[in-house]
């Protein structure tokens, strides 16, 4: 069973950059693609983007101008950067394997001054 | 982007009853790459069904998925107390991957 764990700041100021890392254990990071998904409080799920082990990425068009997902296979980690955040980016951020076969526990990121 | 609409929004049932949840797509889902998840408060979603009808590892047989193209169904044959939760469908056949808005299954 693959285990995923998100890490990063829980509070980000408006207009700044949100950065999160997901550490993968219990499986190979080269055998799947790796996703970021978010859920605003009390709302539904939104796919942010994902990255293949080849480095090819795919982003949600609604966030594409602000999102970067990267992969570090040597550390078995993948990361999310979301620039110019606003209160609308406040959400629980999940990392996941493939489309959602396995999920991290999620981390709440609040955008507030 | 493919929009998924789940119905009903809320389903009020008693333990032991059958639950039927619907997910309808605005266009055909490529390869029927449609997944179903269960989410309980404060927890990450849990994959139940993928590729429309394949049960994920460890998922009880009372959960089944069916459908193809634009219409999909999740059926819970007999509700157990632990099944009361929110259920989401997701299409992952065409980027961007999208989710339905969720169906809450509550105790009647």
Coordinates of C-alpha atoms in Angstrom, one line a residue:
Chain A
X1 CA 0.0 0.0 0.0
X2 CA 1.4 3.4 -1.0
X3 CA 1.4 6.0 1.7
X4 CA 1.4 9.7 1.0
X5 CA 2.0 12.6 3.4
X6 CA 1.6 16.3 2.6
X7 CA 3.7 18.9 4.3
X8 CA 4.0 22.7 4.2
X9 CA 2.7 25.9 5.8
X10 CA -0.8 26.0 7.0
X11 CA -1.1 29.8 6.6
X12 CA -0.2 31.9 3.5
X13 CA -0.7 35.6 3.1
X14 CA -2.7 36.9 0.1
X15 CA -0.7 37.5 -3.1
X16 CA 2.0 35.1 -1.9
X17 CA 2.9 31.6 -3.0
X18 CA 1.5 28.4 -1.6
X19 CA 4.1 25.6 -1.5
X20 CA 3.4 22.0 -0.5
X21 CA 5.3 18.8 -0.7
X22 CA 4.0 15.2 -0.8
X23 CA 6.3 12.4 0.3
X24 CA 5.6 8.9 -1.1
X25 CA 6.5 5.7 0.7
X26 CA 5.7 2.0 0.2
X27 CA 5.8 2.1 -3.5
X28 CA 7.7 3.2 -6.6
X29 CA 7.3 6.9 -7.7
X30 CA 8.1 6.0 -11.3
X31 CA 5.2 3.7 -11.8
X32 CA 2.2 6.1 -11.6
X33 CA 1.3 9.7 -12.0
X34 CA 0.9 12.0 -9.1
X35 CA -1.9 14.4 -8.4
X36 CA -2.9 17.4 -6.3
X37 CA -6.5 17.8 -5.5
X38 CA -8.1 20.4 -3.2
X39 CA -11.4 20.9 -1.3
X40 CA -12.5 24.2 0.1
X41 CA -14.2 24.0 3.5
X42 CA -17.6 22.5 3.2
X43 CA -17.4 22.1 -0.6
X44 CA -16.5 19.6 -3.3
X45 CA -13.3 18.3 -4.8
X46 CA -11.2 20.0 -7.5
X47 CA -8.3 18.5 -9.4
X48 CA -5.4 21.0 -9.5
X49 CA -3.0 19.0 -11.7
X50 CA -0.8 16.0 -12.0
X51 CA 2.7 14.9 -13.1
X52 CA 4.0 11.8 -14.7
X53 CA 7.3 10.3 -13.8
X54 CA 8.5 11.5 -17.2
X55 CA 8.0 15.0 -16.0
X56 CA 5.0 15.7 -18.3
X57 CA 2.3 17.7 -16.4
X58 CA -1.3 18.5 -16.9
X59 CA -3.1 21.4 -15.1
X60 CA -6.6 22.4 -14.6
X61 CA -7.2 25.3 -17.0
X62 CA -8.8 27.4 -14.3
X63 CA -5.5 27.4 -12.3
X64 CA -3.0 26.8 -15.1
X65 CA -1.5 30.3 -15.1
X66 CA -0.6 30.0 -11.3
X67 CA 0.3 26.3 -10.8
X68 CA 3.5 24.3 -11.1
X69 CA 3.8 20.7 -10.1
X70 CA 7.2 19.1 -9.9
X71 CA 8.7 15.7 -9.1
X72 CA 11.9 14.7 -7.3
X73 CA 12.3 11.0 -7.8
X74 CA 15.5 10.8 -5.7
X75 CA 13.6 12.0 -2.7
X76 CA 10.3 10.3 -3.6
X77 CA 8.5 13.6 -3.4
X78 CA 6.4 15.8 -5.6
X79 CA 5.5 19.4 -5.0
X80 CA 2.8 22.0 -5.7
X81 CA 3.4 25.7 -6.1
X82 CA 0.4 28.0 -6.4
X83 CA 1.2 31.7 -6.9
X84 CA -0.7 34.9 -6.2
X85 CA -3.1 33.2 -3.8
X86 CA -6.4 34.7 -2.5
X87 CA -8.9 33.7 0.1
X88 CA -10.6 31.6 -2.6
X89 CA -7.5 29.3 -2.5
X90 CA -8.2 28.4 1.2
X91 CA -8.8 24.6 1.1
X92 CA -7.7 21.2 2.3
X93 CA -5.0 20.2 -0.2
X94 CA -4.6 16.5 -0.9
X95 CA -1.9 14.6 -2.8
X96 CA -2.9 11.4 -4.5
X97 CA -1.5 8.6 -6.6
X98 CA -2.9 8.5 -10.1
X99 CA -6.4 9.8 -10.3
X100 CA -7.1 8.9 -6.7
X101 CA -6.1 5.3 -6.0
X102 CA -4.4 6.4 -2.8
X103 CA -4.6 9.7 -0.9
X104 CA -2.7 11.6 1.7
X105 CA -4.5 12.7 4.8
X106 CA -4.8 16.3 3.5
X107 CA -3.5 19.6 4.9
X108 CA -5.5 22.7 5.5
X109 CA -4.0 25.8 3.9
X110 CA -5.6 29.1 4.9
X111 CA -5.0 32.3 3.0
X112 CA -5.2 35.2 5.3
X113 CA -3.2 38.2 6.3
Chain B
X1 CA -14.4 20.2 -19.7
X2 CA -16.7 17.4 -18.7
X3 CA -19.3 18.4 -16.1
X4 CA -20.6 15.7 -13.8
X5 CA -24.0 16.0 -12.2
X6 CA -24.8 13.8 -9.3
X7 CA -28.3 13.0 -8.1
X8 CA -29.9 13.1 -5.7
X9 CA -28.1 15.7 -3.6
X10 CA -29.2 13.9 -0.4
X11 CA -30.5 10.4 0.1
X12 CA -32.2 9.6 3.3
X13 CA -32.3 5.9 4.0
X14 CA -32.3 3.3 6.8
X15 CA -29.6 0.7 7.5
X16 CA -30.3 -2.4 5.4
X17 CA -31.9 -0.4 2.6
X18 CA -30.5 -0.2 -1.0
X19 CA -28.9 3.0 -2.1
X20 CA -28.7 4.0 -5.8
X21 CA -26.6 7.1 -6.7
X22 CA -26.5 8.6 -10.1
X23 CA -23.7 10.5 -12.0
X24 CA -24.4 12.0 -15.4
X25 CA -21.7 13.5 -17.7
X26 CA -22.1 16.3 -20.2
X27 CA -20.2 14.2 -22.8
X28 CA -19.1 10.6 -23.1
X29 CA -16.4 9.6 -20.5
X30 CA -13.4 8.3 -22.4
X31 CA -12.8 4.6 -21.8
X32 CA -15.5 4.8 -19.1
X33 CA -12.8 6.1 -16.8
X34 CA -15.3 6.9 -14.0
X35 CA -14.5 6.5 -10.3
X36 CA -16.6 6.6 -7.1
X37 CA -15.3 7.8 -3.7
X38 CA -16.6 7.8 -0.2
X39 CA -15.7 10.6 2.1
X40 CA -16.4 10.9 5.8
X41 CA -16.0 14.1 7.8
X42 CA -12.4 15.0 8.4
X43 CA -11.1 12.2 6.2
X44 CA -9.7 12.0 2.8
X45 CA -11.8 10.4 0.1
X46 CA -11.5 6.6 -0.3
X47 CA -11.6 5.0 -3.7
X48 CA -14.5 2.6 -4.0
X49 CA -14.9 1.9 -7.8
X50 CA -12.7 2.7 -10.8
X51 CA -13.3 2.2 -14.5
X52 CA -17.0 2.4 -13.9
X53 CA -17.4 -1.1 -12.4
X54 CA -14.1 -2.4 -10.9
X55 CA -14.1 -2.5 -7.1
X56 CA -10.9 -1.1 -5.5
X57 CA -8.8 -3.3 -3.2
X58 CA -10.6 -4.1 0.1
X59 CA -14.0 -2.6 -0.9
X60 CA -16.9 -4.8 0.3
X61 CA -19.0 -6.5 -2.4
X62 CA -22.1 -4.5 -1.4
X63 CA -20.6 -1.6 -3.4
X64 CA -21.1 -1.9 -7.1
X65 CA -20.7 0.4 -10.1
X66 CA -22.4 0.3 -13.4
X67 CA -23.0 2.4 -16.5
X68 CA -21.1 3.6 -19.5
X69 CA -20.8 6.6 -21.8
X70 CA -22.6 9.5 -19.9
X71 CA -24.7 7.7 -17.3
X72 CA -23.2 5.9 -14.3
X73 CA -24.6 4.4 -11.1
X74 CA -23.2 3.5 -7.7
X75 CA -25.3 0.9 -5.8
X76 CA -24.9 0.0 -2.2
X77 CA -26.9 -3.2 -1.9
X78 CA -27.6 -3.1 1.9
X79 CA -26.5 0.0 3.8
X80 CA -24.3 -0.6 6.8
X81 CA -24.0 2.1 9.6
X82 CA -20.5 2.9 8.4
X83 CA -21.8 3.7 4.8
X84 CA -23.5 7.0 5.8
X85 CA -21.2 9.5 4.1
X86 CA -20.8 11.7 1.1
X87 CA -20.1 10.1 -2.3
X88 CA -18.4 11.7 -5.2
X89 CA -18.0 10.5 -8.8
X90 CA -14.9 11.6 -10.9
X91 CA -14.1 11.2 -14.5
X92 CA -10.4 10.8 -15.3
X93 CA -10.6 9.9 -19.0
X94 CA -10.3 13.5 -20.3
X95 CA -8.3 16.3 -18.9
X96 CA -9.1 18.2 -16.8
X97 CA -10.2 15.5 -14.5
X98 CA -13.5 16.6 -12.9
X99 CA -15.6 15.6 -9.9
X100 CA -19.4 15.6 -9.3
X101 CA -20.7 17.8 -6.6
X102 CA -21.4 14.9 -4.3
X103 CA -24.4 12.9 -2.9
X104 CA -24.9 12.8 0.9
X105 CA -26.3 9.5 2.2
X106 CA -27.8 10.2 5.5
X107 CA -29.6 8.1 8.1
X108 CA -33.4 8.4 7.9

